[in-house]
């Protein structure tokens, strides 16, 4: 591996950037739920999650809180696990592709597969964080 790549990969700032990018989808969604609370509570109601305000509140706290834990390297195993479980649970609630047909089914299946990839990324990051802590990079 070229020295410049090793230096980048070993850099503290690259580590932070990776954490921010891994959690980007979660903390931006959490902030959207915070800044437009009423509209997002209505979306929760539309998915049958009632009361919508309570589900919106819990979701935004999870998304922002777990993201901050990962970015700050505190309780990464707990935060990645919580976001992974949350992401799995969104599939039957918001993307039940098996119950749809045509283009709508295809779109939801694509989102479900993307969710699976995000879960894989969270799992790899939990492994990385544990390995890095054990080996004191």
Tab-separated table of N, CA, C and O in Angstrom:
chain	number	residue	atom	x	y	z
A	1	UNK	N	0.846	-1.171	0.000
A	1	UNK	CA	0.000	0.000	0.000
A	1	UNK	C	0.895	1.240	0.000
A	1	UNK	O	1.841	1.316	0.773
A	2	UNK	N	0.574	2.223	-0.816
A	2	UNK	CA	1.383	3.446	-0.835
A	2	UNK	C	1.365	4.166	0.515
A	2	UNK	O	0.359	4.145	1.231
A	3	UNK	N	2.487	4.803	0.843
A	3	UNK	CA	2.626	5.506	2.123
A	3	UNK	C	1.530	6.545	2.336
A	3	UNK	O	1.011	6.684	3.446
A	4	UNK	N	1.174	7.266	1.289
A	4	UNK	CA	0.166	8.318	1.431
A	4	UNK	C	-1.186	7.729	1.839
A	4	UNK	O	-1.898	8.297	2.661
A	5	UNK	N	-1.501	6.563	1.292
A	5	UNK	CA	-2.767	5.904	1.654
A	5	UNK	C	-2.704	5.435	3.105
A	5	UNK	O	-3.672	5.603	3.860
A	6	UNK	N	-1.588	4.866	3.521
A	6	UNK	CA	-1.431	4.456	4.918
A	6	UNK	C	-1.581	5.649	5.857
A	6	UNK	O	-2.253	5.541	6.894
A	7	UNK	N	-0.989	6.781	5.498
A	7	UNK	CA	-1.083	7.971	6.345
A	7	UNK	C	-2.524	8.456	6.445
A	7	UNK	O	-2.982	8.851	7.514
A	8	UNK	N	-3.238	8.424	5.332
A	8	UNK	CA	-4.640	8.839	5.354
A	8	UNK	C	-5.451	7.895	6.227
A	8	UNK	O	-6.229	8.334	7.084
A	9	UNK	N	-5.290	6.598	6.020
A	9	UNK	CA	-6.062	5.616	6.776
A	9	UNK	C	-5.738	5.636	8.263
A	9	UNK	O	-6.589	5.311	9.095
A	10	UNK	N	-4.522	6.000	8.621
A	10	UNK	CA	-4.120	6.075	10.023
A	10	UNK	C	-4.453	7.427	10.663
A	10	UNK	O	-4.294	7.599	11.861
A	11	UNK	N	-4.917	8.370	9.863
A	11	UNK	CA	-5.183	9.720	10.332
A	11	UNK	C	-6.399	9.776	11.253
A	11	UNK	O	-7.441	9.169	10.991
A	12	UNK	N	-6.270	10.554	12.314
A	12	UNK	CA	-7.375	10.801	13.243
A	12	UNK	C	-8.550	11.430	12.503
A	12	UNK	O	-9.703	11.060	12.716
A	13	UNK	N	-8.272	12.383	11.621
A	13	UNK	CA	-9.334	13.097	10.906
A	13	UNK	C	-10.067	12.203	9.918
A	13	UNK	O	-11.267	12.363	9.709
A	14	UNK	N	-9.358	11.254	9.324
A	14	UNK	CA	-10.031	10.317	8.414
A	14	UNK	C	-10.969	9.408	9.211
A	14	UNK	O	-12.058	9.074	8.759
A	15	UNK	N	-10.548	9.025	10.397
A	15	UNK	CA	-11.386	8.215	11.283
A	15	UNK	C	-12.674	8.971	11.625
A	15	UNK	O	-13.770	8.414	11.557
A	16	UNK	N	-12.547	10.241	11.971
A	16	UNK	CA	-13.725	11.066	12.285
A	16	UNK	C	-14.607	11.202	11.048
A	16	UNK	O	-15.836	11.064	11.130
A	17	UNK	N	-14.009	11.478	9.896
A	17	UNK	CA	-14.772	11.612	8.655
A	17	UNK	C	-15.556	10.333	8.352
A	17	UNK	O	-16.734	10.387	7.988
A	18	UNK	N	-14.926	9.188	8.540
A	18	UNK	CA	-15.610	7.913	8.297
A	18	UNK	C	-16.805	7.759	9.231
A	18	UNK	O	-17.880	7.301	8.809
A	19	UNK	N	-16.652	8.144	10.485
A	19	UNK	CA	-17.750	8.051	11.459
A	19	UNK	C	-18.899	8.986	11.084
A	19	UNK	O	-20.073	8.610	11.162
A	20	UNK	N	-18.562	10.194	10.666
A	20	UNK	CA	-19.590	11.160	10.264
A	20	UNK	C	-20.337	10.648	9.028
A	20	UNK	O	-21.568	10.702	8.967
A	21	UNK	N	-19.593	10.137	8.052
A	21	UNK	CA	-20.232	9.638	6.827
A	21	UNK	C	-21.062	8.382	7.081
A	21	UNK	O	-22.134	8.224	6.495
A	22	UNK	N	-20.595	7.494	7.951
A	22	UNK	CA	-21.362	6.289	8.270
A	22	UNK	C	-22.707	6.642	8.888
A	22	UNK	O	-23.715	6.007	8.597
A	23	UNK	N	-22.725	7.662	9.704
A	23	UNK	CA	-23.944	8.030	10.422
A	23	UNK	C	-24.753	9.120	9.727
A	23	UNK	O	-25.829	9.486	10.205
A	24	UNK	N	-24.279	9.636	8.618
A	24	UNK	CA	-24.924	10.752	7.921
A	24	UNK	C	-26.416	10.534	7.700
A	24	UNK	O	-27.230	11.404	7.995
A	25	UNK	N	-26.786	9.368	7.220
A	25	UNK	CA	-28.196	9.091	6.939
A	25	UNK	C	-29.041	9.137	8.208
A	25	UNK	O	-30.208	9.536	8.163
A	26	UNK	N	-28.462	8.790	9.333
A	26	UNK	CA	-29.212	8.762	10.591
A	26	UNK	C	-29.335	10.148	11.216
A	26	UNK	O	-30.425	10.566	11.595
A	27	UNK	N	-28.206	10.864	11.366
A	27	UNK	CA	-28.302	12.146	12.058
A	27	UNK	C	-29.010	13.197	11.226
A	27	UNK	O	-29.700	14.062	11.769
A	28	UNK	N	-28.904	13.131	9.896
A	28	UNK	CA	-29.661	14.090	9.082
A	28	UNK	C	-31.160	13.805	9.167
A	28	UNK	O	-31.973	14.727	9.233
A	29	UNK	N	-31.522	12.531	9.195
A	29	UNK	CA	-32.929	12.164	9.356
A	29	UNK	C	-33.440	12.593	10.729
A	29	UNK	O	-34.557	13.100	10.862
A	30	UNK	N	-32.628	12.398	11.752
A	30	UNK	CA	-33.007	12.814	13.101
A	30	UNK	C	-33.202	14.322	13.193
A	30	UNK	O	-34.152	14.799	13.820
A	31	UNK	N	-32.304	15.070	12.559
A	31	UNK	CA	-32.446	16.527	12.567
A	31	UNK	C	-33.705	16.964	11.811
A	31	UNK	O	-34.399	17.890	12.240
A	32	UNK	N	-34.012	16.296	10.707
A	32	UNK	CA	-35.236	16.612	9.960
A	32	UNK	C	-36.461	16.362	10.842
A	32	UNK	O	-37.418	17.156	10.826
A	33	UNK	N	-36.440	15.277	11.595
A	33	UNK	CA	-37.554	14.963	12.500
A	33	UNK	C	-37.665	15.995	13.621
A	33	UNK	O	-38.755	16.308	14.080
A	34	UNK	N	-36.543	16.533	14.030
A	34	UNK	CA	-36.531	17.559	15.074
A	34	UNK	C	-37.049	18.893	14.544
A	34	UNK	O	-37.907	19.528	15.163
A	35	UNK	N	-36.531	19.329	13.399
A	35	UNK	CA	-36.853	20.655	12.883
A	35	UNK	C	-38.243	20.752	12.254
A	35	UNK	O	-38.786	21.853	12.146
A	36	UNK	N	-38.801	19.619	11.823
A	36	UNK	CA	-40.173	19.614	11.302
A	36	UNK	C	-40.945	18.528	12.047
A	36	UNK	O	-41.462	17.579	11.451
A	37	UNK	N	-41.008	18.708	13.351
A	37	UNK	CA	-41.537	17.686	14.241
A	37	UNK	C	-42.971	17.298	13.891
A	37	UNK	O	-43.295	16.109	13.801
A	38	UNK	N	-43.831	18.270	13.679
A	38	UNK	CA	-45.249	17.994	13.437
A	38	UNK	C	-45.460	17.183	12.165
A	38	UNK	O	-46.209	16.196	12.162
A	39	UNK	N	-44.803	17.578	11.081
A	39	UNK	CA	-44.946	16.847	9.813
A	39	UNK	C	-44.439	15.415	9.951
A	39	UNK	O	-45.070	14.467	9.455
A	40	UNK	N	-43.316	15.238	10.626
A	40	UNK	CA	-42.759	13.894	10.787
A	40	UNK	C	-43.572	13.043	11.750
A	40	UNK	O	-43.655	11.828	11.576
A	41	UNK	N	-44.192	13.669	12.734
A	41	UNK	CA	-45.111	12.930	13.607
A	41	UNK	C	-46.294	12.436	12.785
A	41	UNK	O	-46.783	11.315	12.986
A	42	UNK	N	-46.760	13.254	11.846
A	42	UNK	CA	-47.838	12.844	10.945
A	42	UNK	C	-47.454	11.670	10.069
A	42	UNK	O	-48.272	10.769	9.820
A	43	UNK	N	-46.206	11.641	9.624
A	43	UNK	CA	-45.717	10.502	8.830
A	43	UNK	C	-45.743	9.234	9.672
A	43	UNK	O	-46.127	8.165	9.192
A	44	UNK	N	-45.340	9.343	10.917
A	44	UNK	CA	-45.390	8.185	11.820
A	44	UNK	C	-46.831	7.686	11.960
A	44	UNK	O	-47.088	6.485	11.902
A	45	UNK	N	-47.759	8.619	12.130
A	45	UNK	CA	-49.179	8.251	12.198
A	45	UNK	C	-49.615	7.531	10.926
A	45	UNK	O	-50.343	6.527	10.990
A	46	UNK	N	-49.167	8.036	9.766
A	46	UNK	CA	-49.523	7.429	8.480
A	46	UNK	C	-49.033	5.983	8.376
A	46	UNK	O	-49.652	5.163	7.705
A	47	UNK	N	-47.917	5.671	9.028
A	47	UNK	CA	-47.396	4.299	9.040
A	47	UNK	C	-48.069	3.440	10.101
A	47	UNK	O	-47.719	2.276	10.285
A	48	UNK	N	-49.024	4.011	10.827
A	48	UNK	CA	-49.731	3.268	11.860
A	48	UNK	C	-49.008	3.253	13.190
A	48	UNK	O	-49.357	2.477	14.085
A	49	UNK	N	-48.008	4.079	13.332
A	49	UNK	CA	-47.242	4.174	14.580
A	49	UNK	C	-47.840	5.313	15.403
A	49	UNK	O	-47.598	6.484	15.125
A	50	UNK	N	-48.635	4.932	16.398
A	50	UNK	CA	-49.352	5.953	17.161
A	50	UNK	C	-49.094	5.804	18.649
A	50	UNK	O	-49.006	4.677	19.135
A	51	UNK	N	-48.937	6.907	19.349
A	51	UNK	CA	-49.050	8.267	18.838
A	51	UNK	C	-47.797	8.670	18.054
A	51	UNK	O	-46.659	8.391	18.477
A	52	UNK	N	-48.027	9.306	16.919
A	52	UNK	CA	-46.937	9.673	16.017
A	52	UNK	C	-45.892	10.557	16.652
A	52	UNK	O	-44.702	10.405	16.396
A	53	UNK	N	-46.323	11.460	17.539
A	53	UNK	CA	-45.354	12.355	18.176
A	53	UNK	C	-44.364	11.581	19.033
A	53	UNK	O	-43.179	11.915	19.079
A	54	UNK	N	-44.841	10.523	19.708
A	54	UNK	CA	-43.964	9.734	20.584
A	54	UNK	C	-42.962	8.921	19.748
A	54	UNK	O	-41.774	8.872	20.083
A	55	UNK	N	-43.443	8.305	18.677
A	55	UNK	CA	-42.532	7.551	17.808
A	55	UNK	C	-41.517	8.482	17.156
A	55	UNK	O	-40.342	8.130	17.011
A	56	UNK	N	-41.950	9.670	16.761
A	56	UNK	CA	-41.035	10.636	16.161
A	56	UNK	C	-39.970	11.060	17.160
A	56	UNK	O	-38.788	11.118	16.833
A	57	UNK	N	-40.379	11.321	18.398
A	57	UNK	CA	-39.443	11.742	19.436
A	57	UNK	C	-38.408	10.654	19.723
A	57	UNK	O	-37.202	10.916	19.762
A	58	UNK	N	-38.878	9.430	19.920
A	58	UNK	CA	-37.960	8.322	20.210
A	58	UNK	C	-37.009	8.091	19.033
A	58	UNK	O	-35.808	7.880	19.223
A	59	UNK	N	-37.544	8.164	17.821
A	59	UNK	CA	-36.716	7.942	16.634
A	59	UNK	C	-35.646	9.008	16.495
A	59	UNK	O	-34.475	8.685	16.250
A	60	UNK	N	-36.002	10.265	16.675
A	60	UNK	CA	-34.994	11.313	16.510
A	60	UNK	C	-33.934	11.241	17.606
A	60	UNK	O	-32.751	11.471	17.353
A	61	UNK	N	-34.341	10.894	18.824
A	61	UNK	CA	-33.356	10.736	19.905
A	61	UNK	C	-32.404	9.587	19.589
A	61	UNK	O	-31.186	9.715	19.765
A	62	UNK	N	-32.953	8.478	19.107
A	62	UNK	CA	-32.109	7.338	18.728
A	62	UNK	C	-31.163	7.710	17.599
A	62	UNK	O	-29.952	7.450	17.679
A	63	UNK	N	-31.695	8.304	16.550
A	63	UNK	CA	-30.872	8.602	15.384
A	63	UNK	C	-29.758	9.598	15.708
A	63	UNK	O	-28.607	9.385	15.324
A	64	UNK	N	-30.089	10.666	16.399
A	64	UNK	CA	-29.075	11.666	16.730
A	64	UNK	C	-28.147	11.157	17.826
A	64	UNK	O	-26.922	11.274	17.723
A	65	UNK	N	-28.716	10.564	18.864
A	65	UNK	CA	-27.901	10.084	19.988
A	65	UNK	C	-26.923	8.994	19.594
A	65	UNK	O	-25.737	9.068	19.934
A	66	UNK	N	-27.391	7.984	18.878
A	66	UNK	CA	-26.497	6.895	18.465
A	66	UNK	C	-25.440	7.396	17.485
A	66	UNK	O	-24.283	6.967	17.541
A	67	UNK	N	-25.823	8.317	16.609
A	67	UNK	CA	-24.842	8.898	15.687
A	67	UNK	C	-23.734	9.616	16.447
A	67	UNK	O	-22.543	9.446	16.155
A	68	UNK	N	-24.119	10.415	17.436
A	68	UNK	CA	-23.116	11.122	18.245
A	68	UNK	C	-22.217	10.150	18.999
A	68	UNK	O	-21.005	10.383	19.125
A	69	UNK	N	-22.798	9.064	19.490
A	69	UNK	CA	-21.982	8.061	20.188
A	69	UNK	C	-20.928	7.480	19.252
A	69	UNK	O	-19.769	7.311	19.642
A	70	UNK	N	-21.316	7.175	18.018
A	70	UNK	CA	-20.372	6.613	17.048
A	70	UNK	C	-19.319	7.650	16.686
A	70	UNK	O	-18.117	7.351	16.666
A	71	UNK	N	-19.755	8.873	16.390
A	71	UNK	CA	-18.807	9.927	16.013
A	71	UNK	C	-17.817	10.193	17.139
A	71	UNK	O	-16.618	10.368	16.891
A	72	UNK	N	-18.287	10.178	18.386
A	72	UNK	CA	-17.424	10.443	19.549
A	72	UNK	C	-16.714	9.194	20.073
A	72	UNK	O	-15.978	9.264	21.053
A	73	UNK	N	-16.950	8.049	19.429
A	73	UNK	CA	-16.304	6.790	19.796
A	73	UNK	C	-16.620	6.377	21.235
A	73	UNK	O	-15.759	5.930	21.975
A	74	UNK	N	-17.882	6.509	21.602
A	74	UNK	CA	-18.354	6.128	22.940
A	74	UNK	C	-19.471	5.102	22.793
A	74	UNK	O	-20.497	5.379	22.176
A	75	UNK	N	-19.281	3.922	23.325
A	75	UNK	CA	-20.310	2.896	23.245
A	75	UNK	C	-20.675	2.517	21.817
A	75	UNK	O	-21.845	2.332	21.499
A	76	UNK	N	-19.667	2.405	20.977
A	76	UNK	CA	-19.899	2.134	19.552
A	76	UNK	C	-20.683	0.843	19.356
A	76	UNK	O	-21.584	0.782	18.520
A	77	UNK	N	-20.398	-0.169	20.150
A	77	UNK	CA	-21.110	-1.443	20.000
A	77	UNK	C	-22.602	-1.256	20.244
A	77	UNK	O	-23.437	-1.826	19.533
A	78	UNK	N	-22.962	-0.460	21.252
A	78	UNK	CA	-24.363	-0.215	21.579
A	78	UNK	C	-25.035	0.635	20.497
A	78	UNK	O	-26.144	0.338	20.050
A	79	UNK	N	-24.356	1.686	20.074
A	79	UNK	CA	-24.922	2.595	19.073
A	79	UNK	C	-25.102	1.914	17.724
A	79	UNK	O	-26.152	2.059	17.088
A	80	UNK	N	-24.093	1.161	17.278
A	80	UNK	CA	-24.227	0.469	15.985
A	80	UNK	C	-25.309	-0.603	16.065
A	80	UNK	O	-26.082	-0.779	15.125
A	81	UNK	N	-25.373	-1.296	17.176
A	81	UNK	CA	-26.420	-2.310	17.356
A	81	UNK	C	-27.807	-1.703	17.358
A	81	UNK	O	-28.727	-2.211	16.714
A	82	UNK	N	-27.973	-0.589	18.056
A	82	UNK	CA	-29.283	0.073	18.113
A	82	UNK	C	-29.699	0.568	16.733
A	82	UNK	O	-30.858	0.389	16.320
A	83	UNK	N	-28.772	1.174	15.996
A	83	UNK	CA	-29.109	1.653	14.653
A	83	UNK	C	-29.386	0.496	13.696
A	83	UNK	O	-30.251	0.603	12.821
A	84	UNK	N	-28.680	-0.612	13.869
A	84	UNK	CA	-28.928	-1.786	13.019
A	84	UNK	C	-30.322	-2.352	13.276
A	84	UNK	O	-31.068	-2.650	12.333
A	85	UNK	N	-30.691	-2.496	14.542
A	85	UNK	CA	-32.031	-3.008	14.875
A	85	UNK	C	-33.095	-2.046	14.356
A	85	UNK	O	-34.086	-2.464	13.746
A	86	UNK	N	-32.903	-0.761	14.574
A	86	UNK	CA	-33.834	0.247	14.067
A	86	UNK	C	-33.989	0.115	12.550
A	86	UNK	O	-35.101	0.132	12.019
A	87	UNK	N	-32.881	-0.025	11.853
A	87	UNK	CA	-32.903	-0.103	10.390
A	87	UNK	C	-33.625	-1.357	9.915
A	87	UNK	O	-34.398	-1.307	8.952
A	88	UNK	N	-33.424	-2.483	10.587
A	88	UNK	CA	-34.154	-3.709	10.247
A	88	UNK	C	-35.649	-3.499	10.431
A	88	UNK	O	-36.451	-3.895	9.582
A	89	UNK	N	-36.026	-2.858	11.534
A	89	UNK	CA	-37.447	-2.668	11.831
A	89	UNK	C	-38.144	-1.723	10.859
A	89	UNK	O	-39.365	-1.806	10.684
A	90	UNK	N	-37.394	-0.838	10.212
A	90	UNK	CA	-38.029	0.071	9.251
A	90	UNK	C	-38.472	-0.654	7.986
A	90	UNK	O	-39.373	-0.179	7.298
A	91	UNK	N	-37.884	-1.796	7.700
A	91	UNK	CA	-38.233	-2.499	6.457
A	91	UNK	C	-39.693	-2.962	6.457
A	91	UNK	O	-40.433	-2.607	5.543
A	92	UNK	N	-40.161	-3.733	7.448
A	92	UNK	CA	-41.575	-4.138	7.392
A	92	UNK	C	-42.550	-2.981	7.608
A	92	UNK	O	-43.688	-3.031	7.131
A	93	UNK	N	-42.124	-1.931	8.290
A	93	UNK	CA	-43.021	-0.802	8.550
A	93	UNK	C	-43.141	0.104	7.323
A	93	UNK	O	-44.244	0.454	6.913
A	94	UNK	N	-42.004	0.481	6.745
A	94	UNK	CA	-42.019	1.499	5.684
A	94	UNK	C	-41.736	0.962	4.286
A	94	UNK	O	-42.013	1.652	3.305
A	95	UNK	N	-41.193	-0.245	4.180
A	95	UNK	CA	-40.779	-0.762	2.866
A	95	UNK	C	-41.166	-2.229	2.662
A	95	UNK	O	-40.331	-3.044	2.254
A	96	UNK	N	-42.415	-2.594	2.904
A	96	UNK	CA	-42.822	-4.007	2.767
A	96	UNK	C	-43.009	-4.399	1.294
A	96	UNK	O	-44.117	-4.534	0.796
A	97	UNK	N	-41.903	-4.599	0.621
A	97	UNK	CA	-41.914	-4.866	-0.823
A	97	UNK	C	-42.694	-6.132	-1.177
A	97	UNK	O	-43.255	-6.237	-2.259
A	98	UNK	N	-42.745	-7.096	-0.265
A	98	UNK	CA	-43.443	-8.353	-0.506
A	98	UNK	C	-44.960	-8.167	-0.582
A	98	UNK	O	-45.652	-9.024	-1.104
A	99	UNK	N	-45.458	-7.030	-0.093
A	99	UNK	CA	-46.894	-6.767	-0.083
A	99	UNK	C	-47.312	-5.818	-1.206
A	99	UNK	O	-48.450	-5.383	-1.248
A	100	UNK	N	-46.378	-5.517	-2.100
A	100	UNK	CA	-46.654	-4.560	-3.172
A	100	UNK	C	-46.383	-5.208	-4.522
A	100	UNK	O	-45.872	-6.323	-4.595
A	101	UNK	N	-46.704	-4.485	-5.560
A	101	UNK	CA	-46.497	-4.998	-6.913
A	101	UNK	C	-45.814	-3.956	-7.779
A	101	UNK	O	-45.838	-2.763	-7.484
A	102	UNK	N	-45.216	-4.428	-8.854
A	102	UNK	CA	-44.660	-3.552	-9.874
A	102	UNK	C	-43.542	-2.658	-9.393
A	102	UNK	O	-42.698	-3.057	-8.595
A	103	UNK	N	-43.577	-1.418	-9.914
A	103	UNK	CA	-42.530	-0.439	-9.626
A	103	UNK	C	-42.428	-0.119	-8.141
A	103	UNK	O	-41.335	0.042	-7.596
A	104	UNK	N	-43.555	-0.056	-7.465
A	104	UNK	CA	-43.553	0.236	-6.028
A	104	UNK	C	-42.845	-0.876	-5.248
A	104	UNK	O	-42.054	-0.608	-4.335
A	105	UNK	N	-43.096	-2.127	-5.613
A	105	UNK	CA	-42.423	-3.258	-4.965
A	105	UNK	C	-40.924	-3.212	-5.231
A	105	UNK	O	-40.116	-3.451	-4.325
A	106	UNK	N	-40.560	-2.901	-6.469
A	106	UNK	CA	-39.140	-2.830	-6.828
A	106	UNK	C	-38.433	-1.727	-6.046
A	106	UNK	O	-37.329	-1.932	-5.529
A	107	UNK	N	-39.067	-0.554	-5.939
A	107	UNK	CA	-38.485	0.565	-5.183
A	107	UNK	C	-38.279	0.185	-3.722
A	107	UNK	O	-37.206	0.416	-3.148
A	108	UNK	N	-39.288	-0.406	-3.110
A	108	UNK	CA	-39.165	-0.786	-1.700
A	108	UNK	C	-38.140	-1.901	-1.496
A	108	UNK	O	-37.434	-1.914	-0.481
A	109	UNK	N	-38.050	-2.839	-2.445
A	109	UNK	CA	-37.039	-3.886	-2.338
A	109	UNK	C	-35.636	-3.277	-2.435
A	109	UNK	O	-34.726	-3.670	-1.687
A	110	UNK	N	-35.468	-2.316	-3.329
A	110	UNK	CA	-34.173	-1.644	-3.455
A	110	UNK	C	-33.803	-0.937	-2.159
A	110	UNK	O	-32.663	-1.037	-1.687
A	111	UNK	N	-34.745	-0.254	-1.552
A	111	UNK	CA	-34.492	0.420	-0.272
A	111	UNK	C	-34.165	-0.611	0.813
A	111	UNK	O	-33.246	-0.410	1.610
A	112	UNK	N	-34.883	-1.719	0.838
A	112	UNK	CA	-34.617	-2.769	1.830
A	112	UNK	C	-33.200	-3.332	1.659
A	112	UNK	O	-32.501	-3.568	2.655
A	113	UNK	N	-32.774	-3.514	0.427
A	113	UNK	CA	-31.409	-3.998	0.179
A	113	UNK	C	-30.375	-2.953	0.593
A	113	UNK	O	-29.324	-3.305	1.151
A	114	UNK	N	-30.668	-1.682	0.342
A	114	UNK	CA	-29.769	-0.620	0.806
A	114	UNK	C	-29.686	-0.622	2.332
A	114	UNK	O	-28.609	-0.443	2.899
A	115	UNK	N	-30.824	-0.844	2.983
A	115	UNK	CA	-30.830	-0.936	4.440
A	115	UNK	C	-29.938	-2.089	4.911
A	115	UNK	O	-29.204	-1.948	5.893
A	116	UNK	N	-30.003	-3.214	4.218
A	116	UNK	CA	-29.161	-4.359	4.572
A	116	UNK	C	-27.680	-3.988	4.439
A	116	UNK	O	-26.862	-4.378	5.290
A	117	UNK	N	-27.340	-3.228	3.414
A	117	UNK	CA	-25.948	-2.799	3.246
A	117	UNK	C	-25.520	-1.856	4.362
A	117	UNK	O	-24.389	-1.948	4.859
A	118	UNK	N	-26.390	-0.955	4.774
A	118	UNK	CA	-26.086	-0.053	5.890
A	118	UNK	C	-25.863	-0.864	7.163
A	118	UNK	O	-24.935	-0.588	7.931
A	119	UNK	N	-26.690	-1.865	7.382
A	119	UNK	CA	-26.530	-2.738	8.550
A	119	UNK	C	-25.170	-3.431	8.497
A	119	UNK	O	-24.466	-3.519	9.514
A	120	UNK	N	-24.777	-3.888	7.322
A	120	UNK	CA	-23.446	-4.482	7.156
A	120	UNK	C	-22.343	-3.494	7.481
A	120	UNK	O	-21.361	-3.834	8.150
A	121	UNK	N	-22.497	-2.244	7.030
A	121	UNK	CA	-21.514	-1.213	7.339
A	121	UNK	C	-21.423	-0.934	8.833
A	121	UNK	O	-20.334	-0.768	9.382
A	122	UNK	N	-22.565	-0.907	9.500
A	122	UNK	CA	-22.565	-0.716	10.950
A	122	UNK	C	-21.866	-1.878	11.654
A	122	UNK	O	-21.105	-1.669	12.615
A	123	UNK	N	-22.111	-3.097	11.185
A	123	UNK	CA	-21.463	-4.268	11.784
A	123	UNK	C	-19.947	-4.217	11.583
A	123	UNK	O	-19.179	-4.478	12.523
A	124	UNK	N	-19.514	-3.875	10.383
A	124	UNK	CA	-18.076	-3.773	10.117
A	124	UNK	C	-17.460	-2.679	10.984
A	124	UNK	O	-16.363	-2.849	11.523
A	125	UNK	N	-18.171	-1.571	11.147
A	125	UNK	CA	-17.631	-0.496	11.970
A	125	UNK	C	-17.530	-0.904	13.432
A	125	UNK	O	-16.571	-0.534	14.123
A	126	UNK	N	-18.488	-1.677	13.920
A	126	UNK	CA	-18.401	-2.183	15.296
A	126	UNK	C	-17.173	-3.085	15.441
A	126	UNK	O	-16.444	-2.987	16.443
A	127	UNK	N	-16.933	-3.938	14.456
A	127	UNK	CA	-15.746	-4.799	14.483
A	127	UNK	C	-14.469	-3.969	14.450
A	127	UNK	O	-13.532	-4.207	15.213
A	128	UNK	N	-14.426	-2.998	13.562
A	128	UNK	CA	-13.270	-2.112	13.428
A	128	UNK	C	-12.992	-1.385	14.742
A	128	UNK	O	-11.852	-1.324	15.205
A	129	UNK	N	-14.038	-0.851	15.345
A	129	UNK	CA	-13.879	-0.097	16.579
A	129	UNK	C	-13.329	-0.977	17.696
A	129	UNK	O	-12.451	-0.567	18.450
A	130	UNK	N	-13.843	-2.193	17.767
A	130	UNK	CA	-13.356	-3.133	18.789
A	130	UNK	C	-11.899	-3.512	18.532
A	130	UNK	O	-11.079	-3.526	19.449
A	131	UNK	N	-11.586	-3.795	17.274
A	131	UNK	CA	-10.217	-4.171	16.925
A	131	UNK	C	-9.263	-3.015	17.207
A	131	UNK	O	-8.185	-3.212	17.770
A	132	UNK	N	-9.666	-1.826	16.838
A	132	UNK	CA	-8.810	-0.662	17.035
A	132	UNK	C	-8.571	-0.409	18.512
A	132	UNK	O	-7.455	-0.080	18.934
A	133	UNK	N	-9.602	-0.578	19.342
A	133	UNK	CA	-9.448	-0.379	20.787
A	133	UNK	C	-8.514	-1.430	21.393
A	133	UNK	O	-7.706	-1.120	22.266
A	134	UNK	N	-8.630	-2.661	20.918
A	134	UNK	CA	-7.776	-3.747	21.451
A	134	UNK	C	-6.309	-3.567	21.062
A	134	UNK	O	-5.430	-3.937	21.798
A	135	UNK	N	-6.079	-3.034	19.857
A	135	UNK	CA	-4.721	-2.924	19.361
A	135	UNK	C	-4.124	-1.531	19.522
A	135	UNK	O	-3.018	-1.283	19.097
A	136	UNK	N	-4.911	-0.640	20.131
A	136	UNK	CA	-4.434	0.713	20.459
A	136	UNK	C	-3.726	1.395	19.296
A	136	UNK	O	-2.588	1.847	19.419
A	137	UNK	N	-4.406	1.458	18.178
A	137	UNK	CA	-3.821	2.157	17.014
A	137	UNK	C	-3.567	3.586	17.341
A	137	UNK	O	-4.258	4.319	17.894
